[in-house]
PDB file of C-alpha atoms and ligand atoms in Angstrom:
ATOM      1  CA  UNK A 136      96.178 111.860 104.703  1.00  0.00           C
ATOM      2  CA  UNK A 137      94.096 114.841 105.604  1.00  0.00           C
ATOM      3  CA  UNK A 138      90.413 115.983 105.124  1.00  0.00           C
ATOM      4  CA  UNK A 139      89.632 119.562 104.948  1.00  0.00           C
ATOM      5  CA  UNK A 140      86.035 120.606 105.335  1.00  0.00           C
ATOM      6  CA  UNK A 141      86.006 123.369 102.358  1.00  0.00           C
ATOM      7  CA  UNK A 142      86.205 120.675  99.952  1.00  0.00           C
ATOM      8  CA  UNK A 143      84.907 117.382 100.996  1.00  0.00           C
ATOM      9  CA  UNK A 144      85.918 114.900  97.977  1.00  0.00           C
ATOM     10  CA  UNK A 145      89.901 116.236  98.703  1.00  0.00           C
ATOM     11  CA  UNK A 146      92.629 114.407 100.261  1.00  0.00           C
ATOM     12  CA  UNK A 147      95.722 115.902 100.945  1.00  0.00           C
ATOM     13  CA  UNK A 148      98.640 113.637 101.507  1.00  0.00           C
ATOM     14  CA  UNK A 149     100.837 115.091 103.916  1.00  0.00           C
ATOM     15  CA  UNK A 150     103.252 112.538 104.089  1.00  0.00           C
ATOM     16  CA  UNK A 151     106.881 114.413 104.876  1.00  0.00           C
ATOM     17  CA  UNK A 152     108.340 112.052 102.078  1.00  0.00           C
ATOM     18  CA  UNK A 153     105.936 113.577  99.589  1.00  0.00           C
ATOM     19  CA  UNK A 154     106.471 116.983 100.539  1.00  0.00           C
ATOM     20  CA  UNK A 155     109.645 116.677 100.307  1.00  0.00           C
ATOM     21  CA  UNK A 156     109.802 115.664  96.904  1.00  0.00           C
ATOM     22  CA  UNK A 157     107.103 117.983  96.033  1.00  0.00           C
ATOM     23  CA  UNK A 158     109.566 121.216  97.265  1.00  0.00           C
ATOM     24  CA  UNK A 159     112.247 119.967  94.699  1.00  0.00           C
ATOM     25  CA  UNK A 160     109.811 119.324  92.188  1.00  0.00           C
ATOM     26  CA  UNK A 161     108.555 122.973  92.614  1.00  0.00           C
ATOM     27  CA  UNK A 162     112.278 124.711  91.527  1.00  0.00           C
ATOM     28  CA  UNK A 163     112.572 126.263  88.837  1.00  0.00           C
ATOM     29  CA  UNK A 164     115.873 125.107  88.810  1.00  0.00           C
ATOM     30  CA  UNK A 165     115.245 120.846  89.357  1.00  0.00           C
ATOM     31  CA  UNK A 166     116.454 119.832  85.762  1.00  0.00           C
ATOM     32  CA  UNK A 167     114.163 117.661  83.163  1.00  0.00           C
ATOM     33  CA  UNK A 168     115.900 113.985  84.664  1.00  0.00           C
ATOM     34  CA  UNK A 169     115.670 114.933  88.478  1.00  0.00           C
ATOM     35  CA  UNK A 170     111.770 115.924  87.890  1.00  0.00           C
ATOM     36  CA  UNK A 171     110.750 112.704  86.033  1.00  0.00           C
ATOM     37  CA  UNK A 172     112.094 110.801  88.631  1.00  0.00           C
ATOM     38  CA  UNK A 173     110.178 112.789  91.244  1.00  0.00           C
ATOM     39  CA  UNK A 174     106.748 112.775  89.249  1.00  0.00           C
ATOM     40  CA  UNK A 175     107.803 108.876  89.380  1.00  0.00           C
ATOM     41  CA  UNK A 176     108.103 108.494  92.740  1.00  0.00           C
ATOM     42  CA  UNK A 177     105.733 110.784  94.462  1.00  0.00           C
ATOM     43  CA  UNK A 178     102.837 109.068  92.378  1.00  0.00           C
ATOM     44  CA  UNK A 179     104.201 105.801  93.712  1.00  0.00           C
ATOM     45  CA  UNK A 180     104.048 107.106  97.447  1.00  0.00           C
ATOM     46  CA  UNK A 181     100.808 108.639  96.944  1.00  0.00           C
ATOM     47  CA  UNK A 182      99.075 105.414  95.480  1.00  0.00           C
ATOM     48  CA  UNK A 183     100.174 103.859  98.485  1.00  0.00           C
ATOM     49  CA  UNK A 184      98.163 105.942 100.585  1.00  0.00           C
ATOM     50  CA  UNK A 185      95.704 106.274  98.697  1.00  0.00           C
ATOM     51  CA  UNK A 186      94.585 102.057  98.026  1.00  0.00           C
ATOM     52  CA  UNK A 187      94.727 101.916 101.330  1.00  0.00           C
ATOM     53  CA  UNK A 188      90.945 100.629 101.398  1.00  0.00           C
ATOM     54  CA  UNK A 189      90.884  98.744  98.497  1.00  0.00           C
ATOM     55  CA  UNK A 190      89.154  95.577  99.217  1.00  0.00           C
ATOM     56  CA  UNK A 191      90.468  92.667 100.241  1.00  0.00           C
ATOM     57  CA  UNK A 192      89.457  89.087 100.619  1.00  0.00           C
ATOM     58  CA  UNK A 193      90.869  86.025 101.934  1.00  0.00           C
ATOM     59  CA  UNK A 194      93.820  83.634 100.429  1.00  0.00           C
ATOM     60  CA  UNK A 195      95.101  80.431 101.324  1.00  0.00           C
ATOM     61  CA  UNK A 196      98.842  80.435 100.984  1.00  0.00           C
ATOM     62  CA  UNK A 197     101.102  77.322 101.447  1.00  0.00           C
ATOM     63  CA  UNK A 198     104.630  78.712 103.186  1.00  0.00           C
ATOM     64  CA  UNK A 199     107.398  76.572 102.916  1.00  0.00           C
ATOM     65  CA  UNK A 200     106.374  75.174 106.745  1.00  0.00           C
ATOM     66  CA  UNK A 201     102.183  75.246 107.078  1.00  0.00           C
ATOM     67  CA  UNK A 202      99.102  76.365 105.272  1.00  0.00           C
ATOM     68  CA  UNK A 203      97.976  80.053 106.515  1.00  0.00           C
ATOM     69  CA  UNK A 204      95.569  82.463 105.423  1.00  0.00           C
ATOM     70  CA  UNK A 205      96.334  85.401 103.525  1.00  0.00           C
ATOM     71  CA  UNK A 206      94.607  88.315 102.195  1.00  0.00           C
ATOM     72  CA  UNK A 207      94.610  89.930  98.575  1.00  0.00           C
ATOM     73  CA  UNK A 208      93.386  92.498  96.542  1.00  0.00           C
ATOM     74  CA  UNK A 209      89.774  91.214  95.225  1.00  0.00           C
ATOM     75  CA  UNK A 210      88.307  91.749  91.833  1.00  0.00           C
ATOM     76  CA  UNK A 211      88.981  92.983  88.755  1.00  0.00           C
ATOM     77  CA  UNK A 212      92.545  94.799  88.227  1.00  0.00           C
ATOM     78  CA  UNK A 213      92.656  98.423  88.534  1.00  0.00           C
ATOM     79  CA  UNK A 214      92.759 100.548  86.129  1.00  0.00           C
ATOM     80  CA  UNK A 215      95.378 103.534  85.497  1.00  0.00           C
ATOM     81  CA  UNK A 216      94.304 106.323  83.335  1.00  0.00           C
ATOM     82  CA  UNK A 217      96.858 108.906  82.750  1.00  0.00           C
ATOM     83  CA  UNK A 218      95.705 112.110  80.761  1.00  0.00           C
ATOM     84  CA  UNK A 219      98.381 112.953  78.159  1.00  0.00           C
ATOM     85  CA  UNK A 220     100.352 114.011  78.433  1.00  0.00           C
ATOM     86  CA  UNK A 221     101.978 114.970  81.688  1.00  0.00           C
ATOM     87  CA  UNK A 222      99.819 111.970  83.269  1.00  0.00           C
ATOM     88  CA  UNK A 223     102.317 110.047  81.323  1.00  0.00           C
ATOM     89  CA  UNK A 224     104.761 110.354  84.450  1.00  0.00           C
ATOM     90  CA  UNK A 225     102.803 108.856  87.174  1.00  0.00           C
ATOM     91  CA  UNK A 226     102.284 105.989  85.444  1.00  0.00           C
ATOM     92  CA  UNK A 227     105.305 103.712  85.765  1.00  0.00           C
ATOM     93  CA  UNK A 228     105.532 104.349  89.649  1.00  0.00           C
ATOM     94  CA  UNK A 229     101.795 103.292  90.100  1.00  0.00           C
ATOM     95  CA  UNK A 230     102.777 100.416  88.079  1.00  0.00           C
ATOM     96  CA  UNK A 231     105.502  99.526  90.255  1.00  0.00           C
ATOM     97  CA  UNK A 232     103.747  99.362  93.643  1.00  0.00           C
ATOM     98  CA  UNK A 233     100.454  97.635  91.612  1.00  0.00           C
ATOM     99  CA  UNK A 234     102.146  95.028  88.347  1.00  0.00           C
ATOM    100  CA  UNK A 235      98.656  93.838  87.741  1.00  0.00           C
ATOM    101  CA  UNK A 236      97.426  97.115  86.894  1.00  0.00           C
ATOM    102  CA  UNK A 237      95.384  98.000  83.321  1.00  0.00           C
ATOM    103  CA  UNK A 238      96.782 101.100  81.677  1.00  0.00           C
ATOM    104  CA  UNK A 239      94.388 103.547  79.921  1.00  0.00           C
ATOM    105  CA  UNK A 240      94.752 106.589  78.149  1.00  0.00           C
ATOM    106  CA  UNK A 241      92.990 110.057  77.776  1.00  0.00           C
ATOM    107  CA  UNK A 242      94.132 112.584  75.235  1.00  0.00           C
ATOM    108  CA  UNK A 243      93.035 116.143  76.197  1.00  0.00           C
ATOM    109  CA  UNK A 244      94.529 119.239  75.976  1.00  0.00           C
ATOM    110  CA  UNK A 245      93.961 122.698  76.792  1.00  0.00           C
ATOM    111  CA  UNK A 246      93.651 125.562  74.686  1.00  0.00           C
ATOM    112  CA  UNK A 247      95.249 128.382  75.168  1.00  0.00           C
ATOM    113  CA  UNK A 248      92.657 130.724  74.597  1.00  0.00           C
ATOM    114  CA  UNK A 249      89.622 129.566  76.034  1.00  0.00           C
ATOM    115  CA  UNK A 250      91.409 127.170  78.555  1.00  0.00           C
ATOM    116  CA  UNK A 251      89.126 124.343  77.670  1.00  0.00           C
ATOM    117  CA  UNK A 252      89.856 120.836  77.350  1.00  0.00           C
ATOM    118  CA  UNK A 253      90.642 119.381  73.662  1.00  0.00           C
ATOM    119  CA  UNK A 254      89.826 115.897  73.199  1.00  0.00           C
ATOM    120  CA  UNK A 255      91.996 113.848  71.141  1.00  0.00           C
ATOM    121  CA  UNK A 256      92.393 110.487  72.186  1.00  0.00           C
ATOM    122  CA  UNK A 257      90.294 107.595  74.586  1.00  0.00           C
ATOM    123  CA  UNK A 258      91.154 103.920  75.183  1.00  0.00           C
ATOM    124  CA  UNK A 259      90.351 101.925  78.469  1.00  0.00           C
ATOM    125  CA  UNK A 260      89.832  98.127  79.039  1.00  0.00           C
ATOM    126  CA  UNK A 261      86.320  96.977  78.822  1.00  0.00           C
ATOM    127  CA  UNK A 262      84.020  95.708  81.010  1.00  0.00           C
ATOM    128  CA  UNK A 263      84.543  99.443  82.748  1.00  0.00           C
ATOM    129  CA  UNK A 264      81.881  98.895  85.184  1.00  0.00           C
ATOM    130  CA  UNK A 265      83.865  96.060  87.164  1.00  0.00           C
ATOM    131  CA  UNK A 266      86.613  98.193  87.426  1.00  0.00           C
ATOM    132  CA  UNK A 267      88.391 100.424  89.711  1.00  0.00           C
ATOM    133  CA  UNK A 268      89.843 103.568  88.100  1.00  0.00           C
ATOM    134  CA  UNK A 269      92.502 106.124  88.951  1.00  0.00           C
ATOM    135  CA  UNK A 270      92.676 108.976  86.641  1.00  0.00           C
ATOM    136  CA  UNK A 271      96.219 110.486  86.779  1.00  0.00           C
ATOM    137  CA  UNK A 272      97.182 114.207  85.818  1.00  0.00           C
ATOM    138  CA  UNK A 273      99.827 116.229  87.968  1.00  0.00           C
ATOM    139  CA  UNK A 274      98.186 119.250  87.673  1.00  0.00           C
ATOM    140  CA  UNK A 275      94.211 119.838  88.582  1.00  0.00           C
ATOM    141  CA  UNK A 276      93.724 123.564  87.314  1.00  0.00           C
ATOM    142  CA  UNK A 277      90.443 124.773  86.126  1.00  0.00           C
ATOM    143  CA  UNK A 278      89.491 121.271  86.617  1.00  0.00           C
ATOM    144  CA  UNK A 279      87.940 121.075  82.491  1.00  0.00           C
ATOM    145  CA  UNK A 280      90.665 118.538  81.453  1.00  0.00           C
ATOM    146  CA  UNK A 281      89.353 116.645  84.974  1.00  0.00           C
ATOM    147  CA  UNK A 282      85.674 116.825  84.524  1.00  0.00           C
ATOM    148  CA  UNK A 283      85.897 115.709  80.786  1.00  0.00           C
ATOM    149  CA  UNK A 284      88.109 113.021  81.282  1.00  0.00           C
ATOM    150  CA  UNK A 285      86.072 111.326  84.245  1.00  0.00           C
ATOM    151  CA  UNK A 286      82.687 112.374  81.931  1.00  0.00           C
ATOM    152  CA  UNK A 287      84.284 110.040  78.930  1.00  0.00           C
ATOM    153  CA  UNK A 288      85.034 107.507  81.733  1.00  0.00           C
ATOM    154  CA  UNK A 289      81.937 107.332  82.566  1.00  0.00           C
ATOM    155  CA  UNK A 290      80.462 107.232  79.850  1.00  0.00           C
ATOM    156  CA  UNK A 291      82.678 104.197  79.250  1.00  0.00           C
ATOM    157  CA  UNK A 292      80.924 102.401  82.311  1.00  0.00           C
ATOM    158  CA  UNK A 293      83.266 103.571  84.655  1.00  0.00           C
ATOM    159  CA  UNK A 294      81.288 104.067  87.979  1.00  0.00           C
ATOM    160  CA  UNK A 295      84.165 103.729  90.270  1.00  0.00           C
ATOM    161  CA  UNK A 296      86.823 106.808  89.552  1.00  0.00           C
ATOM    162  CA  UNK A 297      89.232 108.398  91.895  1.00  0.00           C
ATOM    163  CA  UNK A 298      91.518 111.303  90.498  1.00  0.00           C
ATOM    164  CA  UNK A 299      95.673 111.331  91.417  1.00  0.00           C
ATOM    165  CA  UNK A 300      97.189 115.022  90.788  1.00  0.00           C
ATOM    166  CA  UNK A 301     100.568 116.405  92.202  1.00  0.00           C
ATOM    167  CA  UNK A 302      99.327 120.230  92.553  1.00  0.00           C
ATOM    168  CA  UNK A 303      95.241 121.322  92.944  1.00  0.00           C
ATOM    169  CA  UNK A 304      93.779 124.338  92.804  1.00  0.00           C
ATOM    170  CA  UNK A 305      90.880 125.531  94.935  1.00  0.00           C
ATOM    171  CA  UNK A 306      88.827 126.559  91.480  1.00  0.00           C
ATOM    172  CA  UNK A 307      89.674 123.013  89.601  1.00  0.00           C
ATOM    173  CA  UNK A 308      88.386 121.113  92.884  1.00  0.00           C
ATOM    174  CA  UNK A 309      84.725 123.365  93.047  1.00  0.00           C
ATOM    175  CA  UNK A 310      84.722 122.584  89.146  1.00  0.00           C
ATOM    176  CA  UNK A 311      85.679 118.936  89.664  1.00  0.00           C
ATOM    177  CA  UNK A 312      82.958 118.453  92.738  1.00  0.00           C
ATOM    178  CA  UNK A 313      80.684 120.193  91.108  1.00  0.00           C
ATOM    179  CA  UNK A 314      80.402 117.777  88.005  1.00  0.00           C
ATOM    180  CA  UNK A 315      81.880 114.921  89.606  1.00  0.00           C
ATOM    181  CA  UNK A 316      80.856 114.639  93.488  1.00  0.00           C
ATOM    182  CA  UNK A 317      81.203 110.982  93.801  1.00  0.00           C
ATOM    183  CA  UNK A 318      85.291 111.428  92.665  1.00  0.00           C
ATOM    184  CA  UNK A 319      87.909 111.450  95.489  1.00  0.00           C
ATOM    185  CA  UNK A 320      90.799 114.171  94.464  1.00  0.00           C
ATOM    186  CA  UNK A 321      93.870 112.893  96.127  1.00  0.00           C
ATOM    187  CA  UNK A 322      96.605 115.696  95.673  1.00  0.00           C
ATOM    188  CA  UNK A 323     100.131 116.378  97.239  1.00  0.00           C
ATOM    189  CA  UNK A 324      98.660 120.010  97.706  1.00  0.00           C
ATOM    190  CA  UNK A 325      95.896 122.361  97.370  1.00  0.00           C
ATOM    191  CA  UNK A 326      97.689 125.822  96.221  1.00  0.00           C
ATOM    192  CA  UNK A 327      96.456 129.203  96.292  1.00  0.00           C
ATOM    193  CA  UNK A 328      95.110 130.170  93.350  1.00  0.00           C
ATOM    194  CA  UNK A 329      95.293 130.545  89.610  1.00  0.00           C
ATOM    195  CA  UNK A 330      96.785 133.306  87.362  1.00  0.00           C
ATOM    196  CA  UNK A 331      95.404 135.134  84.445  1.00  0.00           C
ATOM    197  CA  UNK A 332      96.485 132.346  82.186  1.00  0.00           C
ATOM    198  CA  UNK A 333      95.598 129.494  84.450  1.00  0.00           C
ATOM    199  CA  UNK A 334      98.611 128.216  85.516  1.00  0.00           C
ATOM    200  CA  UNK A 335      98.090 127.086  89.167  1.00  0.00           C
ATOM    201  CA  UNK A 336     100.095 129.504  91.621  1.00  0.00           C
ATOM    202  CA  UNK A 337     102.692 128.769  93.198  1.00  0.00           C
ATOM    203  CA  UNK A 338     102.395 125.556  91.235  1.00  0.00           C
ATOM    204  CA  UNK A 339     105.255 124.378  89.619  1.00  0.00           C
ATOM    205  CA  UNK A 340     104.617 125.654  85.922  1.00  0.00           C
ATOM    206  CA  UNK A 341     103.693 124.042  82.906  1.00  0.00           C
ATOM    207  CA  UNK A 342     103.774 120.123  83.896  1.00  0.00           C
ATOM    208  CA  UNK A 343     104.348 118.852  80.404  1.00  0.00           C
ATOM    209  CA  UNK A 344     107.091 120.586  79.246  1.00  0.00           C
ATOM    210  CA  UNK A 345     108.710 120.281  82.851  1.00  0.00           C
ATOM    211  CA  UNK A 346     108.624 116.608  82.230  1.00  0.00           C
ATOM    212  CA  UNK A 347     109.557 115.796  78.594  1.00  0.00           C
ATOM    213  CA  UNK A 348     111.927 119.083  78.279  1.00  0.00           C
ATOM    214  CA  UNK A 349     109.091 120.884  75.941  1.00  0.00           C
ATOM    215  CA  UNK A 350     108.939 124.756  75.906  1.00  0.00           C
TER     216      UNK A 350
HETATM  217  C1  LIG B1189      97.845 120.434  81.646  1.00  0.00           C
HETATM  218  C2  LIG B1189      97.768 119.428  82.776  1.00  0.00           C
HETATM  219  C3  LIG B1189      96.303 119.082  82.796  1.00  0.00           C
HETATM  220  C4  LIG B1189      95.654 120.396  82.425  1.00  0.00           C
HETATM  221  C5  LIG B1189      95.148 121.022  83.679  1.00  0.00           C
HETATM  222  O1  LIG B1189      97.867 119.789  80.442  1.00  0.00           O
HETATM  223  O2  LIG B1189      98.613 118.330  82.606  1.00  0.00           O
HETATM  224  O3  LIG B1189      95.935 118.065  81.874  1.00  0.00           O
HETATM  225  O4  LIG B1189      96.674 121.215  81.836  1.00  0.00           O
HETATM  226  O5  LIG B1189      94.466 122.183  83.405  1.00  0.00           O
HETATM  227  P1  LIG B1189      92.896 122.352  83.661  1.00  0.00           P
HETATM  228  O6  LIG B1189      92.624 121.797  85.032  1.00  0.00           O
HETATM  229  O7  LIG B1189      92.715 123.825  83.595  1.00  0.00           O
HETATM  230  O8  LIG B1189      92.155 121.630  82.583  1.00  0.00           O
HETATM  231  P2  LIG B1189      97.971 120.535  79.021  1.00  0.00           P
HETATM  232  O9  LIG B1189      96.605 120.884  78.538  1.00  0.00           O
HETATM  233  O10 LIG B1189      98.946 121.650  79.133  1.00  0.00           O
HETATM  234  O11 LIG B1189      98.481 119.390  78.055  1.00  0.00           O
HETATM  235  P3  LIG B1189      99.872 118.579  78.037  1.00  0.00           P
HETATM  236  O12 LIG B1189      99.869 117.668  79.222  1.00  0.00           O
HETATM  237  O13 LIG B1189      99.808 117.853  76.747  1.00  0.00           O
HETATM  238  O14 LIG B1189     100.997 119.582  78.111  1.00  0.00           O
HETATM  239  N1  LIG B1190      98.764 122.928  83.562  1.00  0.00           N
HETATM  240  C1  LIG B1190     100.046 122.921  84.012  1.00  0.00           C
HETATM  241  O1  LIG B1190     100.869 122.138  83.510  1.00  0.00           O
HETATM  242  N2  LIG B1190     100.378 123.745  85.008  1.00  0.00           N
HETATM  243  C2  LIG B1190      99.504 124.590  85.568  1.00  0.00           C
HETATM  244  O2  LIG B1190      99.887 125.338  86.505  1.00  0.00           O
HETATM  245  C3  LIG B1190      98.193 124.604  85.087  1.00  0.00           C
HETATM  246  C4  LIG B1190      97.845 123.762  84.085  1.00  0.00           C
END
């Protein structure tokens, strides 16, 4: 996992598995099937990384031949908020690597015009403040969606937030930071730049209609 100095709440994971998956996911010409499955699993090999410090504490655990001591997760269970909907796709891979996991859900989109987030939907599990959240989007852009989604969180009680995208964008991390400077962005990269219409460049295009075959 790297640090970069430019933007202190990022985390790149650079791990050659990810990237990997991330050049396929980038062609035009990976196919609707082959790019859920790699949303799928590159959220699963990024959560990996980046739980590594949940805490732990201490277990006693009867193997078939003595007592030893173990260690587990401690507290509450996390909590996975996808945004909808490309979010959606990182879910199930999470889920995978962490079965005890709480599933939220944030509905925002973005308009076309103005390029601000929409709000539409918002359901997490209560007692927020206990919890550990990971807000999941592939794509961190202008950062609005981002910034309203962990604002709702928070104002759901949510004090402990971390935010999972695929692809970032230099402007959506400032924005991000800016509102949010106690959220850590994991991504799978920081690209260059955004166009005229927003779309993160080189990016891999429009997310949502990538992963459910929309146009
Ligand atoms: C995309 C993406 C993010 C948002 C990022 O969703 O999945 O939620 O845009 O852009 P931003 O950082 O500039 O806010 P979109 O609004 O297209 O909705 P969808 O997932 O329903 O397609
Ligand atoms: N949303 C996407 O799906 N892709 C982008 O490049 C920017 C926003």
């Amino acid at each position: 996992m790297d640090t970069t100095p430019v933007f202190p709440t990022l985390r790149v994971i650079s791990h050659p598995l990810v990237q990997h998956k991330l050049a396929i996911l980038r062609d035009r010409e990976t196919p609707t099937k082959i790019f859920k499955e790699l949303v799928d699993e590159i959220a699963m090999l990024m959560a990996y990384e980046a739980t590594s410090d949940l805490a732990v504490e201490e277990a006693v655990v009867e193997t078939p031949l003595e007592r030893t001591v173990g260690r587990r997760v401690s507290g509450k269970k996390l909590t996975l908020v996808p945004i909808l909907r490309a979010g959606l796709g990182m879910v199930e891979g999470i889920y995978r690597l962490v079965p005890g996991a709480r599933v939220g859900h944030v509905g925002l989109y973005r308009d076309h015009d103005t390029l601000e987030p929409v709000d539409y939907y918002f359901k997490v599990p209560g007692d927020a403040s206990e919890r550990d959240f990971f807000l999941l989007d592939p794509m961190l852009a202008t950062g609005g969606s981002a910034a309203a989604a962990v604002a709702s969180l928070k104002r759901a009680g949510a004090t402990r937030i971390r935010f999972m995208c695929l692809v970032a964008a230099p402007e959506g991390i400032k924005r991000l930071a800016a509102a949010h400077p106690d959220v850590l962005v994991y991504c799978a990269a920081l690209d260059r730049e955004l166009n005229d219409q927003g779309y993160i460049l080189p990016g891999l295009g429009d997310a949502g209609d990538r992963l459910f075959g929309t146009r």
